[in-house]
Every structure is written in C-alpha cells, then in structure tokens.
Coordinates of C-alpha atoms in Angstrom, one line a residue:
M4 CA -22.3 -8.8 -17.0
T5 CA -20.1 -10.0 -14.1
T6 CA -18.3 -13.2 -13.8
T7 CA -16.9 -14.2 -10.4
T8 CA -13.9 -16.3 -9.4
G9 CA -13.2 -16.3 -5.7
T10 CA -13.4 -12.7 -4.7
T11 CA -12.2 -11.2 -8.0
T12 CA -14.4 -10.4 -11.0
G13 CA -14.2 -9.4 -14.6
T14 CA -16.6 -6.5 -15.0
A15 CA -18.0 -4.1 -17.5
D16 CA -16.5 -0.7 -17.3
S17 CA -19.0 1.6 -15.6
A18 CA -17.8 4.6 -17.6
T19 CA -18.1 3.0 -21.1
G20 CA -20.2 -0.1 -20.6
A21 CA -17.6 -2.2 -22.5
P22 CA -16.1 -5.3 -20.9
S23 CA -12.9 -4.5 -19.1
G24 CA -11.3 -7.8 -19.5
A25 CA -9.2 -7.3 -16.4
V26 CA -9.4 -9.4 -13.3
T27 CA -10.3 -7.0 -10.5
A28 CA -10.8 -7.4 -6.8
E29 CA -13.7 -6.6 -4.5
L30 CA -13.4 -3.5 -2.3
P31 CA -11.9 -4.3 1.1
S32 CA -13.4 -3.5 4.5
P33 CA -12.5 -0.2 6.1
R34 CA -10.0 0.1 9.0
G35 CA -10.7 3.6 10.3
E36 CA -12.0 7.0 9.3
L37 CA -9.7 7.6 6.3
S38 CA -10.2 4.2 4.6
A39 CA -13.9 4.3 5.4
A40 CA -14.2 7.7 3.6
V41 CA -12.3 6.4 0.5
L42 CA -14.3 3.2 0.3
K43 CA -17.6 4.9 0.8
A44 CA -16.8 7.4 -2.0
L45 CA -15.8 4.6 -4.4
A46 CA -19.1 2.8 -3.8
A47 CA -20.9 5.6 -5.7
P48 CA -20.1 7.4 -9.0
P49 CA -17.7 10.3 -8.9
P50 CA -17.4 13.2 -8.0
A51 CA -16.1 12.6 -4.5
R52 CA -18.2 13.5 -1.5
L53 CA -15.5 13.5 1.2
P54 CA -16.3 14.6 4.8
S55 CA -14.7 17.8 6.0
S56 CA -13.4 16.0 9.1
L57 CA -10.7 14.2 7.1
G58 CA -8.2 17.0 7.6
A59 CA -8.1 16.4 11.3
A60 CA -8.0 12.6 10.7
L61 CA -5.0 13.1 8.5
E62 CA -3.1 15.2 11.0
G63 CA -3.6 12.5 13.7
A64 CA -3.1 9.5 11.5
D65 CA -0.4 6.9 12.2
P66 CA 1.7 7.0 9.0
Y67 CA 2.4 3.3 9.3
G68 CA -1.0 2.3 10.6
D69 CA -3.8 0.2 9.0
D70 CA -6.2 3.0 8.3
L71 CA -3.9 5.3 6.4
Q72 CA -2.1 2.5 4.6
L73 CA -5.3 0.8 3.4
A74 CA -6.7 4.1 2.2
L75 CA -3.5 4.8 0.3
Y76 CA -3.4 1.3 -1.2
V77 CA -7.0 1.6 -2.4
C78 CA -6.3 4.9 -4.0
Y79 CA -3.2 3.5 -5.8
E80 CA -5.1 0.4 -7.0
L81 CA -7.2 2.7 -9.2
H82 CA -4.1 3.1 -11.3
Y83 CA -3.6 -0.6 -11.6
R84 CA -6.7 -2.8 -12.2
G85 CA -9.2 -1.0 -10.1
F86 CA -12.0 -2.7 -8.2
A87 CA -15.1 -4.5 -9.2
G88 CA -18.1 -2.2 -9.7
V89 CA -15.9 1.0 -9.2
S90 CA -16.0 3.4 -12.1
S91 CA -12.8 3.9 -14.0
E92 CA -13.5 7.7 -13.8
W93 CA -12.4 7.6 -10.1
E94 CA -8.7 7.3 -11.2
W95 CA -8.5 11.0 -11.9
D96 CA -11.1 12.5 -9.6
P97 CA -9.6 15.8 -8.3
D98 CA -10.9 15.5 -4.8
L99 CA -9.8 11.9 -4.3
L100 CA -6.4 12.8 -5.7
R101 CA -6.2 15.7 -3.2
L102 CA -6.9 13.3 -0.4
R103 CA -4.4 10.9 -1.8
A104 CA -1.8 13.7 -1.8
G105 CA -2.5 14.2 1.9
L106 CA -2.1 10.5 2.7
E107 CA 1.2 10.5 0.7
R108 CA 2.5 13.6 2.6
V109 CA 2.0 11.9 6.0
F110 CA 3.6 8.7 4.8
L111 CA 6.5 10.3 3.0
T112 CA 7.3 12.7 5.8
A113 CA 7.6 9.7 8.2
L114 CA 9.8 7.8 5.8
R115 CA 12.1 10.7 5.3
R116 CA 12.3 11.3 9.1
D117 CA 13.0 7.7 9.9
T118 CA 15.7 7.2 7.2
R119 CA 17.7 10.4 7.2
T120 CA 20.8 10.6 9.3
G121 CA 21.9 14.2 8.6
T122 CA 25.4 13.0 7.6
D123 CA 27.2 12.5 4.3
S124 CA 26.0 9.0 4.2
D125 CA 22.6 10.3 3.1
T126 CA 24.1 10.7 -0.4
D127 CA 26.5 7.8 -0.4
V128 CA 24.9 5.1 -2.6
T129 CA 27.8 2.7 -2.3
A130 CA 27.6 2.8 1.5
A131 CA 23.8 2.2 1.3
L132 CA 24.2 -0.8 -1.0
D133 CA 27.2 -2.6 0.4
P134 CA 25.6 -4.0 3.5
L135 CA 22.9 -5.6 1.4
L136 CA 25.6 -7.6 -0.4
V137 CA 26.8 -9.3 2.8
E138 CA 24.7 -12.1 4.1
P139 CA 25.0 -12.9 7.8
A140 CA 26.4 -16.3 8.5
E141 CA 23.6 -17.0 11.0
G142 CA 20.7 -15.1 9.6
C143 CA 17.7 -14.1 11.8
G144 CA 15.3 -13.0 9.1
V145 CA 12.0 -14.4 8.1
S146 CA 13.4 -16.7 5.5
D147 CA 15.9 -18.1 8.0
F148 CA 13.0 -18.7 10.5
L149 CA 10.9 -20.5 7.9
L150 CA 13.9 -22.6 6.8
R151 CA 15.0 -23.7 10.3
E152 CA 11.8 -24.0 12.3
G153 CA 8.9 -22.6 10.3
R154 CA 5.6 -24.6 10.1
W155 CA 3.3 -25.0 7.1
W156 CA 0.7 -22.6 8.5
Q157 CA 3.3 -19.9 8.9
M158 CA 4.6 -20.5 5.4
R159 CA 1.0 -20.1 4.1
E160 CA 0.6 -16.9 6.1
Y161 CA 3.9 -15.5 4.6
L162 CA 2.6 -16.3 1.1
A163 CA -0.7 -14.5 1.8
H164 CA 1.2 -11.4 3.0
R165 CA 3.4 -11.3 -0.1
S166 CA 0.5 -11.9 -2.5
I167 CA -0.6 -8.3 -2.5
Y168 CA 2.6 -7.5 -4.2
H169 CA 3.6 -10.6 -6.1
L170 CA 0.3 -10.9 -8.0
K171 CA 1.3 -7.6 -9.6
E172 CA 5.1 -8.2 -9.4
A173 CA 7.2 -5.6 -11.3
D174 CA 4.1 -3.5 -12.3
P175 CA 5.0 -0.6 -10.0
H176 CA 8.6 -0.4 -11.4
A177 CA 7.3 0.0 -14.9
W178 CA 6.2 3.5 -14.0
V179 CA 9.8 4.6 -14.0
I180 CA 10.7 3.5 -17.5
P181 CA 9.6 6.7 -19.3
R182 CA 11.5 8.7 -16.7
L183 CA 14.9 7.2 -17.4
D184 CA 17.2 7.6 -20.4
G185 CA 20.1 5.9 -22.1
Q186 CA 21.7 2.8 -20.6
A187 CA 19.7 3.2 -17.4
K188 CA 16.4 2.9 -19.3
A189 CA 17.7 0.0 -21.5
S190 CA 19.0 -2.0 -18.6
L191 CA 16.0 -1.5 -16.4
V192 CA 13.7 -2.6 -19.2
A193 CA 15.9 -5.7 -19.6
V194 CA 15.3 -6.6 -15.9
E195 CA 11.6 -6.0 -16.3
Y196 CA 11.5 -8.2 -19.4
D197 CA 12.7 -11.1 -17.2
E198 CA 10.2 -10.2 -14.5
F199 CA 7.4 -10.4 -17.1
G200 CA 8.4 -13.8 -18.3
G201 CA 10.8 -13.0 -21.2
G202 CA 7.8 -12.8 -23.6
R203 CA 6.2 -16.0 -22.3
G204 CA 2.9 -15.5 -20.4
E205 CA 3.2 -18.7 -18.4
R206 CA 6.6 -17.5 -17.0
V207 CA 5.4 -14.1 -15.9
H208 CA 6.4 -13.9 -12.2
A209 CA 2.9 -12.9 -11.1
R210 CA 1.6 -16.0 -12.8
L211 CA 4.3 -18.2 -11.2
F212 CA 3.2 -16.8 -7.8
A213 CA -0.4 -17.5 -8.5
D214 CA 0.6 -21.1 -9.3
L215 CA 2.6 -21.2 -6.0
M216 CA -0.5 -20.1 -4.1
A217 CA -2.7 -22.7 -5.6
G218 CA -0.1 -25.3 -4.8
A219 CA -0.1 -24.2 -1.2
G220 CA -3.9 -24.4 -1.0
L221 CA -4.4 -20.7 -1.1
D222 CA -6.8 -18.7 -3.3
P223 CA -4.7 -17.2 -6.2
S224 CA -7.3 -14.6 -7.1
Y225 CA -5.9 -11.1 -7.5
L226 CA -5.8 -9.3 -4.1
R227 CA -7.8 -12.0 -2.4
Y228 CA -6.0 -11.5 0.9
L229 CA -6.0 -7.7 0.9
D230 CA -8.6 -7.8 3.7
D231 CA -6.5 -10.2 5.7
V232 CA -3.0 -8.6 5.7
P233 CA -2.0 -5.9 8.2
A234 CA -0.3 -2.6 7.6
P235 CA 3.4 -3.6 7.5
I236 CA 3.1 -5.5 4.2
V237 CA 0.7 -2.9 2.8
A238 CA 3.1 -0.1 3.5
G239 CA 5.9 -1.9 1.6
V240 CA 3.8 -2.1 -1.6
N241 CA 2.6 1.5 -1.1
L242 CA 6.2 2.6 -1.2
M243 CA 6.6 1.2 -4.7
S244 CA 3.5 2.9 -6.0
L245 CA 4.3 6.2 -4.3
C246 CA 7.7 6.3 -5.9
G247 CA 6.4 5.0 -9.2
L248 CA 3.6 7.5 -9.6
H249 CA 5.8 10.6 -8.9
R250 CA 8.5 11.6 -11.4
A251 CA 10.3 13.5 -8.6
L252 CA 10.8 10.1 -6.8
R253 CA 12.3 8.2 -9.8
G254 CA 15.6 8.0 -8.1
A255 CA 14.0 6.5 -5.0
L256 CA 12.2 3.8 -7.1
V257 CA 15.5 2.9 -8.7
G258 CA 17.0 2.6 -5.2
H259 CA 14.1 0.4 -4.0
F260 CA 14.3 -1.8 -7.1
A261 CA 18.1 -2.3 -6.6
A262 CA 17.7 -3.1 -2.9
A263 CA 15.0 -5.6 -3.7
E264 CA 17.0 -7.4 -6.4
I265 CA 20.1 -7.5 -4.3
S266 CA 18.3 -9.1 -1.3
T267 CA 16.1 -11.5 -3.3
A268 CA 18.5 -14.2 -4.4
P269 CA 19.7 -15.2 -0.9
S270 CA 16.2 -15.1 0.5
A271 CA 14.8 -17.1 -2.5
R272 CA 17.4 -19.8 -1.9
K273 CA 16.3 -20.2 1.7
M274 CA 12.6 -20.1 0.8
A275 CA 13.0 -22.9 -1.8
R276 CA 14.8 -25.1 0.7
A277 CA 12.2 -24.3 3.3
L278 CA 9.4 -25.4 1.0
E279 CA 11.2 -28.5 0.1
R280 CA 11.7 -29.3 3.8
M281 CA 7.9 -28.9 4.2
G282 CA 7.1 -31.2 1.3
A283 CA 5.6 -28.5 -0.9
E284 CA 4.6 -29.1 -4.5
A285 CA 7.1 -28.5 -7.2
R286 CA 5.2 -25.4 -8.5
C287 CA 5.6 -23.8 -5.0
V288 CA 9.4 -24.2 -5.2
L289 CA 9.6 -23.0 -8.8
F290 CA 8.7 -19.5 -8.0
F291 CA 11.7 -19.1 -5.7
T292 CA 14.2 -21.1 -7.8
E293 CA 13.2 -18.9 -10.7
H294 CA 14.5 -15.9 -8.7
I295 CA 17.8 -17.3 -7.5
E296 CA 19.8 -17.1 -10.7
A297 CA 17.9 -14.3 -12.3
D298 CA 18.1 -11.9 -9.5
A299 CA 21.8 -12.5 -8.9
V300 CA 22.3 -11.2 -12.5
H301 CA 19.8 -8.4 -12.0
E302 CA 21.7 -7.2 -8.9
Q303 CA 24.8 -6.5 -11.1
V304 CA 22.7 -4.8 -13.8
M305 CA 20.9 -2.6 -11.3
R306 CA 24.0 -1.4 -9.6
R307 CA 26.3 -0.9 -12.6
D308 CA 24.0 -0.1 -15.5
V309 CA 20.9 1.4 -14.0
I310 CA 22.1 3.3 -10.9
G311 CA 25.6 4.0 -12.4
D312 CA 24.2 5.5 -15.6
L313 CA 21.4 7.3 -13.8
L314 CA 23.8 9.1 -11.5
A315 CA 26.2 9.8 -14.2
R316 CA 23.4 11.7 -15.9
E317 CA 21.7 13.1 -12.8
P318 CA 24.2 13.1 -9.9
E319 CA 21.8 15.2 -7.8
L320 CA 19.5 12.1 -7.5
A321 CA 22.0 10.3 -5.2
A322 CA 20.1 11.2 -2.1
D323 CA 16.9 9.9 -3.6
V324 CA 18.5 6.6 -4.5
V325 CA 19.8 6.3 -0.9
F326 CA 16.3 7.1 0.4
G327 CA 14.7 4.4 -1.7
I328 CA 17.2 1.8 -0.4
R329 CA 16.8 2.8 3.2
A330 CA 13.0 3.1 3.0
T331 CA 12.9 -0.4 1.6
E332 CA 15.0 -1.7 4.4
L333 CA 13.0 0.1 7.0
L334 CA 9.7 -1.3 5.9
E335 CA 11.0 -4.8 5.4
G336 CA 12.4 -4.6 8.9
R337 CA 9.0 -3.6 10.3
L338 CA 7.4 -6.5 8.4
A339 CA 9.9 -9.0 9.7
D340 CA 9.4 -7.7 13.3
H341 CA 5.7 -8.2 12.9
L342 CA 5.9 -11.7 11.4
L343 CA 8.5 -13.1 13.8
G344 CA 6.8 -11.5 16.8
A345 CA 3.5 -13.1 16.0
W346 CA 4.9 -16.5 15.1
R347 CA 7.2 -16.8 18.1
A348 CA 4.2 -16.0 20.3
G349 CA 2.3 -18.8 18.5
T350 CA -0.3 -16.5 17.0
T351 CA -1.4 -15.5 13.5
S352 CA 0.4 -12.7 11.8
L353 CA -2.7 -11.9 9.7
R354 CA -5.7 -9.9 10.8
R355 CA -7.6 -13.3 10.9
P356 CA -6.3 -16.8 10.6
L357 CA -6.3 -18.5 7.2
D358 CA -8.7 -21.4 6.6
P359 CA -6.9 -24.7 7.1

C-alpha cells in the first residue's frame, strides 16, 4: 500500500513487505551517465547491473558537477530514508557500494587538493577556526544580500536549496557519535539533543524548517526539491554524509560541524531580519531565531569540549579537523558564488524556476 503526499510517500518495504512508516522521496531524474546508471539500477531489485563504461565516466567526471554529485547523493540517501519503491536491500549491495567508493574518491581527491596548502597551517585548528569568529562589518554573503536587497522569489529559492539538508538537519552528524569518546562524545550529543528539539518532536529543527517552507508557500515534503537544486548545494550535503559514513573521517566531520555552528548564529540573525522585512509569517522567522542563541552556545561547546577533548585524545586528527573546516568553507563559497551570480543577473539559481 502506498500513500502519497506531494512527491514523497510512505511505502511498504520491498524486502519484507512490512510498512516502513518513513516518509521517502521519489527517485530524481538523472543528470548524466553516472547518475543515470545509479537510478536505473535502483529501479529494479538488486543485485546491481552497472555498465562497464562507468570506469571511464568516473575518470572524466567533474568532481563538483551535477552528474557525480547527484549520483553520490542518491547512494547516500539509501542510508537515510531511502526512496519510494526502492528495495532496502540496495543499502548494502556490494557493486553499488563499489561505485559509490569511486564517486567518493573523485570528490574527496578534489576537496583535499583544493583545501591543502602544504604549510603548517594544514594542522593548525585555531588558525582555521579564528577567521570564522570575525564577522565582516559590511558582509557580502548570501544572508547579507537577502537582508539588504533580496526579493521574495530569491528567498524562496534559497529555502528550496537548503531544504535538501535542513529536512534531515543534524542526521549526518549523528554518525560520528559512536566514533567519539569521553567529553567529546558527551558534548556533541548535547548539541545534537538541541538540534533534535530537546526531546520535543515539534521543536526538531527539521520540523521547524518544514513549517518554514509551508509558511513560504513551498512544498515541505522530504527532498521535494532534490530535482530542482544544482550541484553546489548537493555537494555541501554530500560532504557531511561522506565524513559521517567513514570512521577515518570522524575528525573532518567534527571540523565541519564546528564550522557550521560558528557561522550559523550571525547568518541566522540576518535571515530572520530579512524575512521580517519581506513580511514573512512568524513560523518562517522562528526557524532562524531558534538558531541565533542556541548556535552561539554550540560554537563554544564545539570548540572547547568537542574539538578540544578530541584532539587531547587523538592529536593526530588535527589535519582532518582543519580539512573539515576548510572543505565546508570551500563548498559554502561555491554555493554563494552560484546564488549571487544568478540573482545579480536576474535569473533563477535553480535548475528550473519555482512555481509562483
């Protein structure tokens, strides 16, 4: 039995026949040879029947491009809620995992190349974090643009972009919990507890974002806009899943989480003001005001209690923490360039314009 809301469904698990209970998304449309191969495979039961030409496609793939990033996102989603009509057995299919490893290798190689300096700063966590703590007097980022001159259609596009993360906010970071110990584990769990609503389902941040989307006239269904968003935002979410699903990258995920928490409060303050200026509903503003005070506290916890304790136990992870911070900044910068470039040209930043 299948029930449909928007483009997401609650389905019976094709492996067991039992109701899954989870809200899942429809498979997106392919954007090239790699994503087409993954999506075609998932449309049938496992095992995978992947074309032999994918090796050449991998070698020539743009590590930050739509095709590779969508293929990787789809592979990762099998570890979250999966897709409507797709067997849960795909999550651990050996051939699909082998392809995913190839996609990850291309992406990770590019990230390391583009964030490494070859100097002592590659292991200096303080030097990597300190610039994030200083907010420019005259900012030129996305939140500054939306606050000063943004229009409602641009705000709605921004929310559609962010939805492919915020509708599962904090889920990727939960992967790192069993890979930490001591104070680092306890403090990260404390931050996650806040992200998941402090024990109150209606305060879960993913729920608050869904309420925000509904208030902005957008479809709050899980991954409704995956087909509409381009590679820059997809890559940022893939970074979290990549680091979360690999124990060897636990330091990088902690670095990413710290960078996100440090930068969120100033940005959230501007976004709340931008929404108020545009006359948005109170439930739209609430999502961002919820983050202003909470993430200011989280920043201190992440720096002192999570990173501090982690590196006291495993000092060799300093380079990974720095990598996670820099990779986050790199991908956020690419997203900002994409958004601002499109908006200043008067065009949509999405793959197709939103319905009015």
